[in-house]
Amino acid sequence: MKIEAITLREIHMPLVHFFETSFGRTYSRRILLVTVHCEGVEGWGECVAGEDPFYSSEWIESSWPTLTEYLIPALLGKSIGSARECPALLARVRGHRMAKAALENALWEAEATERQQPLWKLLGGKRREIPCGVSIGIQDSVEQLLEKIQTELAAGYRRIKIKVKPGWDVNVLERIRSRWAEITLSCDANSAYTLDQVEHLRKFDQFHLLMIEQPLWNDDIYYHARLQKELRTAICLDESIVNARSAAFAADIGACRIVNIKVGRVGGFSEALSVHDVCQSHNIPVWCGGMLETGVGRAHNIALSTLENFSLPGDVSASKRYWKEDIIEPEVEVSPQGMISISDRPGTGYRIKPDLIEKLTVRKETMRAK
Ligand code: OSB
Ligand code: MG
């Protein structure tokens, strides 16, 4: 597969409903998409970096020049036998894992299409349907949150995750549990607490949560191990698992009992597969995290979620929860049982909508091999 040209573009898409975490509120997404052009075959990838450097230091204004000045030139003109060769070609650049993942994942999609094989099979997936959960942001009032939970439960979702921060946590969980004693419930702090708050965090144990996601610092593993010893509730790491080595370290020292895998956060499918395998060998179940993706990134998350150790419901939800109109067809749909069924079509099994994407594009640059 010769990489002849790569297109980088930014699209703007308003969210159906704002999304608030402990680090802020988002109303509308600015999203970078890449298209790799390889001898008549195309592959698409989504850079999941945010509008601001709040979830991670990487954000779209750091991704764009890193892609055009370093990462895209490192791939142009190269002939590769498999997308697995991509990480080595990009390894000279440190960090910028979300930008790297956009390119690598686009190459996996192109490879699957070229081989006339479903992407999920190429990745080694087994599941023919995947269980789905939802991540519900901080709302203006607890009543509004309860109403949202009601809607998502009625839609069939199998796990409710709420965002928490000091002032929006124990009080809110109490209200949820008094209405729904039995639902599978978890929470995500996005690093809103410190180890000084262990007594406060211990109060979360009474709610029988499936997990508490990333309670402490975004780059920390060691203190999460200290905290896990103090809590009955399983800790799940998101931000601090950046590759297979950090997953192995976290597993070895008992920093978590569950891992959230985001393919962008770990730098692409190859590393995501390694994280999956490391966790499996340590008996740590994983689930697929989300970054408010469009259908392009969502389709990749779905393919990854078919791997064996993705045994917990992911933040992989229906297109319509995020967008008035998604940029793929068919849109991602979730059954009344809270499942997404996996297609046997080659590639992702979804088609992109070129006209809609063109309409949403605010900047675009195509770079070609010399
Ligand atoms: O921490 O999982 C997170 C969204 C943006 C940044 C970080 C996170 C999230 C979500 C949303 O929780 C998951 C989704 O529905 O895409
Ligand atoms: Mg998270």
Coordinates of C-alpha atoms and ligand atoms in Angstrom, one line a residue:
M1 CA 0.0 0.0 0.0
K2 CA 1.7 3.2 -1.1
I3 CA 0.7 6.4 0.8
E4 CA 0.3 8.8 -2.1
A5 CA -1.5 11.7 -0.4
I6 CA -3.1 12.7 2.9
T7 CA -5.8 15.3 3.5
L8 CA -6.2 17.0 6.8
R9 CA -9.3 19.0 7.5
E10 CA -11.2 20.7 10.3
I11 CA -15.0 20.4 10.6
H12 CA -17.3 22.2 13.0
M13 CA -20.3 20.4 14.5
P14 CA -22.6 21.6 17.2
L15 CA -23.5 19.0 19.9
V16 CA -27.2 18.2 20.4
H17 CA -26.7 18.9 24.1
F18 CA -23.8 20.5 25.9
F19 CA -21.3 18.2 27.6
E20 CA -19.8 19.2 30.9
T21 CA -16.9 17.5 32.8
S22 CA -14.9 18.6 35.8
F23 CA -12.7 20.6 33.4
G24 CA -15.4 22.5 31.6
R25 CA -18.4 22.7 29.3
T26 CA -18.5 22.0 25.5
Y27 CA -21.3 23.2 23.2
S28 CA -19.8 22.6 19.8
R29 CA -17.0 20.4 18.5
R30 CA -14.1 21.4 16.3
I31 CA -12.8 18.2 14.9
L32 CA -9.8 17.2 12.8
L33 CA -10.3 14.5 10.2
V34 CA -7.5 12.9 8.1
T35 CA -8.0 11.0 4.8
V36 CA -5.2 8.7 3.6
H37 CA -5.1 8.1 -0.2
C38 CA -3.4 4.9 -1.1
E39 CA -3.5 3.7 -4.7
G40 CA -7.3 4.1 -5.2
V41 CA -8.2 3.1 -1.6
E42 CA -9.2 5.7 1.0
G43 CA -9.1 5.5 4.8
W44 CA -10.5 8.0 7.3
G45 CA -9.3 8.8 10.7
E46 CA -10.4 11.2 13.5
C47 CA -8.1 13.1 15.7
V48 CA -9.8 13.1 19.1
A49 CA -7.9 16.0 20.5
G50 CA -10.2 18.6 22.1
E51 CA -10.9 22.2 21.4
D52 CA -8.8 23.1 24.5
P53 CA -5.7 21.6 26.3
F54 CA -7.9 20.5 29.2
Y55 CA -8.4 16.7 29.0
S56 CA -4.8 16.3 27.7
S57 CA -2.0 18.7 26.8
E58 CA -2.7 17.8 23.1
W59 CA -5.4 19.9 21.5
I60 CA -6.4 20.6 17.9
E61 CA -4.2 23.6 17.5
S62 CA -1.2 21.6 18.5
S63 CA -2.2 18.6 16.4
W64 CA -2.6 20.5 13.2
P65 CA 1.0 21.7 12.8
T66 CA 2.4 18.5 14.2
L67 CA 0.5 16.6 11.5
T68 CA 1.5 18.9 8.6
E69 CA 5.1 19.5 9.6
Y70 CA 6.1 16.2 11.0
L71 CA 3.7 13.2 11.0
I72 CA 2.2 13.5 7.5
P73 CA 5.6 14.0 5.8
A74 CA 6.9 10.9 7.7
L75 CA 4.3 8.8 5.9
L76 CA 4.0 10.4 2.4
G77 CA 5.5 8.2 -0.3
K78 CA 6.0 5.2 2.0
S79 CA 4.9 1.8 0.8
I80 CA 3.7 -0.3 3.7
G81 CA 2.5 -3.9 3.9
S82 CA 0.3 -3.3 6.9
A83 CA -0.9 -0.4 9.1
R84 CA 1.1 -2.0 12.0
E85 CA 4.2 -0.4 10.4
C86 CA 2.8 3.1 11.0
P87 CA 3.9 3.6 14.7
A88 CA 7.5 2.9 13.8
L89 CA 7.4 5.6 11.0
L90 CA 6.0 8.1 13.5
A91 CA 8.1 7.2 16.5
R92 CA 10.6 10.0 16.2
V93 CA 7.9 12.5 17.3
R94 CA 7.4 12.3 21.0
G95 CA 3.8 12.4 22.4
H96 CA 1.1 13.7 20.1
R97 CA -0.6 10.4 20.4
M98 CA -4.0 11.6 19.2
A99 CA -2.6 13.1 16.0
K100 CA -0.6 9.8 15.4
A101 CA -3.7 7.7 16.1
A102 CA -5.7 9.6 13.4
L103 CA -3.2 8.6 10.8
E104 CA -2.6 5.1 11.9
N105 CA -6.3 4.3 12.2
A106 CA -7.0 5.8 8.8
L107 CA -4.4 3.3 7.4
W108 CA -6.0 0.4 9.2
E109 CA -9.3 1.4 7.6
A110 CA -7.6 1.6 4.2
E111 CA -5.9 -1.8 4.7
A112 CA -9.2 -3.4 5.7
T113 CA -10.9 -1.9 2.6
E114 CA -8.1 -3.0 0.4
R115 CA -8.2 -6.6 1.8
Q116 CA -12.0 -6.5 1.5
Q117 CA -12.2 -7.5 5.1
P118 CA -14.1 -6.0 8.0
L119 CA -11.9 -3.8 10.2
W120 CA -13.0 -5.6 13.3
K121 CA -11.7 -8.9 12.0
L122 CA -8.4 -7.3 10.9
L123 CA -8.0 -6.1 14.5
G124 CA -8.7 -9.6 15.8
G125 CA -12.2 -9.0 17.2
K126 CA -14.6 -11.7 18.2
R127 CA -17.8 -10.1 19.3
R128 CA -20.8 -9.8 16.9
E129 CA -22.5 -7.2 19.1
I130 CA -21.1 -4.9 21.7
P131 CA -22.7 -3.7 25.0
C132 CA -23.2 0.1 25.2
G133 CA -23.2 2.6 28.1
V134 CA -23.6 6.3 28.2
S135 CA -21.6 9.1 29.8
I136 CA -23.8 11.9 31.1
G137 CA -22.2 15.2 31.8
I138 CA -22.7 17.6 34.7
Q139 CA -26.1 19.3 34.3
D140 CA -27.6 22.6 35.5
S141 CA -29.6 20.7 38.1
V142 CA -29.9 17.2 39.6
E143 CA -33.5 17.1 38.3
Q144 CA -32.2 17.6 34.8
L145 CA -29.7 14.8 35.3
L146 CA -32.3 12.4 36.6
E147 CA -34.4 13.1 33.6
K148 CA -31.5 12.3 31.3
I149 CA -30.8 9.1 33.1
Q150 CA -34.4 8.1 32.7
T151 CA -34.3 8.7 29.0
E152 CA -31.1 6.7 28.5
L153 CA -32.3 3.8 30.6
A154 CA -35.5 3.7 28.5
A155 CA -33.4 3.7 25.4
G156 CA -31.8 0.4 26.7
Y157 CA -28.3 1.5 27.7
R158 CA -26.6 -1.0 30.0
R159 CA -24.5 1.3 32.2
I160 CA -24.9 4.9 33.3
K161 CA -21.8 6.9 33.9
I162 CA -22.0 10.4 35.4
K163 CA -19.4 13.0 35.6
V164 CA -18.5 14.1 39.2
K165 CA -16.5 16.9 40.8
P166 CA -16.4 18.3 44.3
G167 CA -19.9 19.7 45.0
W168 CA -21.5 17.5 42.3
D169 CA -20.8 14.0 43.6
V170 CA -22.1 12.3 46.8
N171 CA -25.3 14.4 46.9
V172 CA -26.0 13.5 43.3
L173 CA -25.1 9.8 43.6
E174 CA -27.5 9.6 46.6
R175 CA -30.4 11.0 44.5
I176 CA -29.7 8.5 41.7
R177 CA -29.4 5.5 44.0
S178 CA -32.6 6.4 45.9
R179 CA -34.5 6.3 42.6
W180 CA -32.6 3.4 40.9
A181 CA -31.1 1.1 43.5
E182 CA -30.0 -1.6 41.0
I183 CA -28.8 0.0 37.8
T184 CA -25.2 -0.4 36.8
L185 CA -23.8 3.0 37.7
S186 CA -20.3 4.5 37.6
C187 CA -18.7 7.9 37.8
D188 CA -15.8 9.8 36.2
A189 CA -13.9 12.5 38.0
N190 CA -11.5 13.5 35.3
S191 CA -8.8 14.1 38.0
A192 CA -11.0 16.4 40.2
Y193 CA -9.7 15.0 43.5
T194 CA -6.4 14.6 45.4
L195 CA -5.3 12.0 47.9
D196 CA -6.1 14.4 50.8
Q197 CA -9.8 13.7 50.0
V198 CA -9.6 10.0 50.7
E199 CA -12.2 10.3 53.5
H200 CA -14.6 12.0 51.1
L201 CA -13.9 9.5 48.3
R202 CA -14.6 6.6 50.7
K203 CA -18.2 7.9 50.9
F204 CA -18.6 6.7 47.2
D205 CA -18.3 3.1 48.4
Q206 CA -21.9 3.1 49.7
F207 CA -23.3 3.5 46.2
H208 CA -22.1 0.1 44.8
L209 CA -20.6 1.8 41.8
L210 CA -19.1 -0.4 39.0
M211 CA -16.1 1.9 39.1
I212 CA -14.8 5.4 39.8
E213 CA -12.9 6.6 36.8
Q214 CA -9.6 8.7 37.1
P215 CA -10.2 10.2 40.6
L216 CA -6.7 11.6 40.9
W217 CA -4.1 13.5 38.8
N218 CA -4.2 12.9 35.0
D219 CA -0.5 11.7 34.9
D220 CA -0.5 9.7 38.1
I221 CA -0.5 6.0 38.7
Y222 CA 1.3 5.6 42.0
Y223 CA -1.2 7.5 44.2
H224 CA -4.1 5.7 42.5
A225 CA -2.6 2.5 43.9
R226 CA -2.5 4.1 47.3
L227 CA -6.1 5.2 46.9
Q228 CA -7.3 1.8 45.5
K229 CA -6.1 0.1 48.8
E230 CA -8.4 2.5 50.7
L231 CA -11.5 2.0 48.6
R232 CA -13.9 -0.9 48.0
T233 CA -15.0 0.6 44.7
A234 CA -12.9 -0.4 41.7
I235 CA -10.8 2.4 40.3
C236 CA -10.7 2.7 36.5
L237 CA -7.9 4.6 34.8
D238 CA -8.4 6.7 31.7
E239 CA -6.1 9.7 31.4
S240 CA -3.0 8.1 32.9
I241 CA -2.9 5.0 30.7
V242 CA -1.0 6.2 27.7
N243 CA 0.5 3.0 26.4
A244 CA 1.0 -0.7 27.2
R245 CA 3.8 0.0 29.6
S246 CA 1.7 2.3 31.8
A247 CA -1.1 -0.3 31.7
A248 CA 1.4 -3.0 32.9
F249 CA 2.7 -0.7 35.6
A250 CA -0.8 0.2 36.8
A251 CA -1.7 -3.5 36.9
D252 CA 1.5 -4.6 38.7
I253 CA 1.1 -2.1 41.5
G254 CA -2.7 -2.4 41.8
A255 CA -3.6 1.2 40.7
C256 CA -6.9 0.1 39.1
R257 CA -9.1 -2.9 38.6
I258 CA -10.5 -1.7 35.3
V259 CA -9.0 0.1 32.3
N260 CA -10.7 2.5 29.9
I261 CA -9.1 2.2 26.5
K262 CA -9.3 5.2 24.1
V263 CA -7.5 4.5 20.9
G264 CA -6.6 8.2 20.5
R265 CA -5.2 8.5 24.0
V266 CA -2.8 5.6 23.5
G267 CA -1.7 6.6 20.0
G268 CA -3.5 4.3 17.6
F269 CA -4.9 0.8 17.1
S270 CA -1.5 -1.0 17.4
E271 CA -0.9 0.3 20.9
A272 CA -4.6 -0.1 21.9
L273 CA -4.3 -3.8 21.0
S274 CA -1.2 -4.1 23.2
V275 CA -3.0 -2.3 26.1
H276 CA -5.9 -4.8 25.6
D277 CA -3.5 -7.8 25.8
V278 CA -1.6 -6.5 28.8
C279 CA -4.9 -6.0 30.7
Q280 CA -6.2 -9.4 29.7
S281 CA -3.1 -11.1 31.0
H282 CA -3.6 -9.3 34.3
N283 CA -7.3 -10.2 34.4
I284 CA -8.3 -6.5 34.1
P285 CA -11.4 -6.0 32.1
V286 CA -11.4 -3.1 29.7
W287 CA -14.0 -1.0 28.0
C288 CA -13.9 1.5 25.1
G289 CA -13.9 5.2 26.1
G290 CA -15.3 8.0 24.0
M291 CA -14.2 11.5 23.1
L292 CA -17.5 12.9 21.7
E293 CA -16.5 11.5 18.3
T294 CA -18.2 11.8 15.0
G295 CA -19.1 8.7 13.2
V296 CA -15.6 8.3 11.8
G297 CA -14.0 7.8 15.3
R298 CA -17.1 6.1 16.6
A299 CA -16.9 3.4 13.8
H300 CA -13.3 2.8 14.9
N301 CA -14.3 2.5 18.6
I302 CA -17.0 0.0 17.6
A303 CA -14.5 -2.2 15.7
L304 CA -12.0 -2.1 18.6
S305 CA -14.8 -3.0 21.1
T306 CA -15.2 -6.4 19.4
L307 CA -12.0 -7.7 21.1
E308 CA -12.5 -10.3 23.7
N309 CA -11.4 -8.4 26.8
F310 CA -13.8 -5.5 26.1
S311 CA -16.3 -7.2 28.5
L312 CA -17.8 -4.0 30.0
P313 CA -20.2 -1.6 28.3
G314 CA -18.3 1.2 26.5
D315 CA -19.0 4.9 26.1
V316 CA -19.9 3.9 22.6
S317 CA -23.4 5.3 22.1
A318 CA -25.7 6.1 19.2
S319 CA -24.9 9.0 16.8
K320 CA -28.1 10.8 17.7
R321 CA -27.0 11.3 21.3
Y322 CA -24.4 13.7 19.9
W323 CA -25.4 15.0 16.5
K324 CA -28.4 16.2 14.6
E325 CA -26.9 14.4 11.5
D326 CA -23.8 12.3 11.7
I327 CA -21.2 12.2 9.0
I328 CA -21.5 8.5 8.3
E329 CA -24.3 6.3 7.0
P330 CA -25.9 4.3 8.4
E331 CA -25.7 6.2 11.6
V332 CA -24.7 4.3 14.7
E333 CA -27.8 2.8 16.3
V334 CA -28.2 1.1 19.6
S335 CA -30.8 -1.6 20.1
P336 CA -33.5 -1.5 22.8
Q337 CA -31.2 -4.1 24.5
G338 CA -28.4 -1.6 24.6
M339 CA -26.3 -3.3 21.9
I340 CA -24.6 -2.3 18.7
S341 CA -24.6 -5.1 16.1
I342 CA -21.4 -5.5 14.1
S343 CA -21.5 -5.4 10.3
D344 CA -19.8 -8.0 8.0
R345 CA -19.1 -5.4 5.4
P346 CA -15.5 -4.6 4.4
G347 CA -13.8 -1.7 6.2
T348 CA -15.7 -0.1 9.0
G349 CA -19.1 -1.1 7.6
Y350 CA -20.1 2.5 7.6
R351 CA -19.8 4.9 4.6
I352 CA -18.8 8.5 5.0
K353 CA -21.0 11.3 3.7
P354 CA -18.6 13.4 1.5
D355 CA -21.0 16.2 0.7
L356 CA -21.9 16.8 4.3
I357 CA -18.3 16.7 5.4
E358 CA -17.4 19.2 2.7
K359 CA -20.1 21.5 3.9
L360 CA -18.9 21.3 7.5
T361 CA -15.2 21.9 6.5
V362 CA -13.6 25.2 7.7
R363 CA -10.0 24.4 6.6
K364 CA -8.4 21.8 4.5
E365 CA -5.0 20.9 3.3
T366 CA -3.9 18.0 1.0
M367 CA -0.3 17.0 1.0
R368 CA 1.1 14.7 -1.7
A369 CA 4.1 12.4 -2.0
K370 CA 6.8 14.1 -4.2
Ligands
OSB1 O1 -13.2 11.3 30.4 O2 -14.2 9.8 29.3 C1 -13.9 11.0 29.4 C2 -15.5 13.2 26.8 C3 -14.5 14.1 26.5 C4 -13.3 14.0 27.2 C5 -13.2 13.0 28.2 C6 -14.2 12.1 28.5 C7 -15.4 12.2 27.8 C8 -16.6 11.4 28.0 C9 -17.6 11.3 26.9 O3 -16.8 10.8 29.1 C10 -17.7 9.9 26.3 C11 -18.5 10.0 25.0 O4 -19.7 9.8 25.1 O5 -17.9 10.1 23.9
MG2 MG -12.8 9.4 31.5

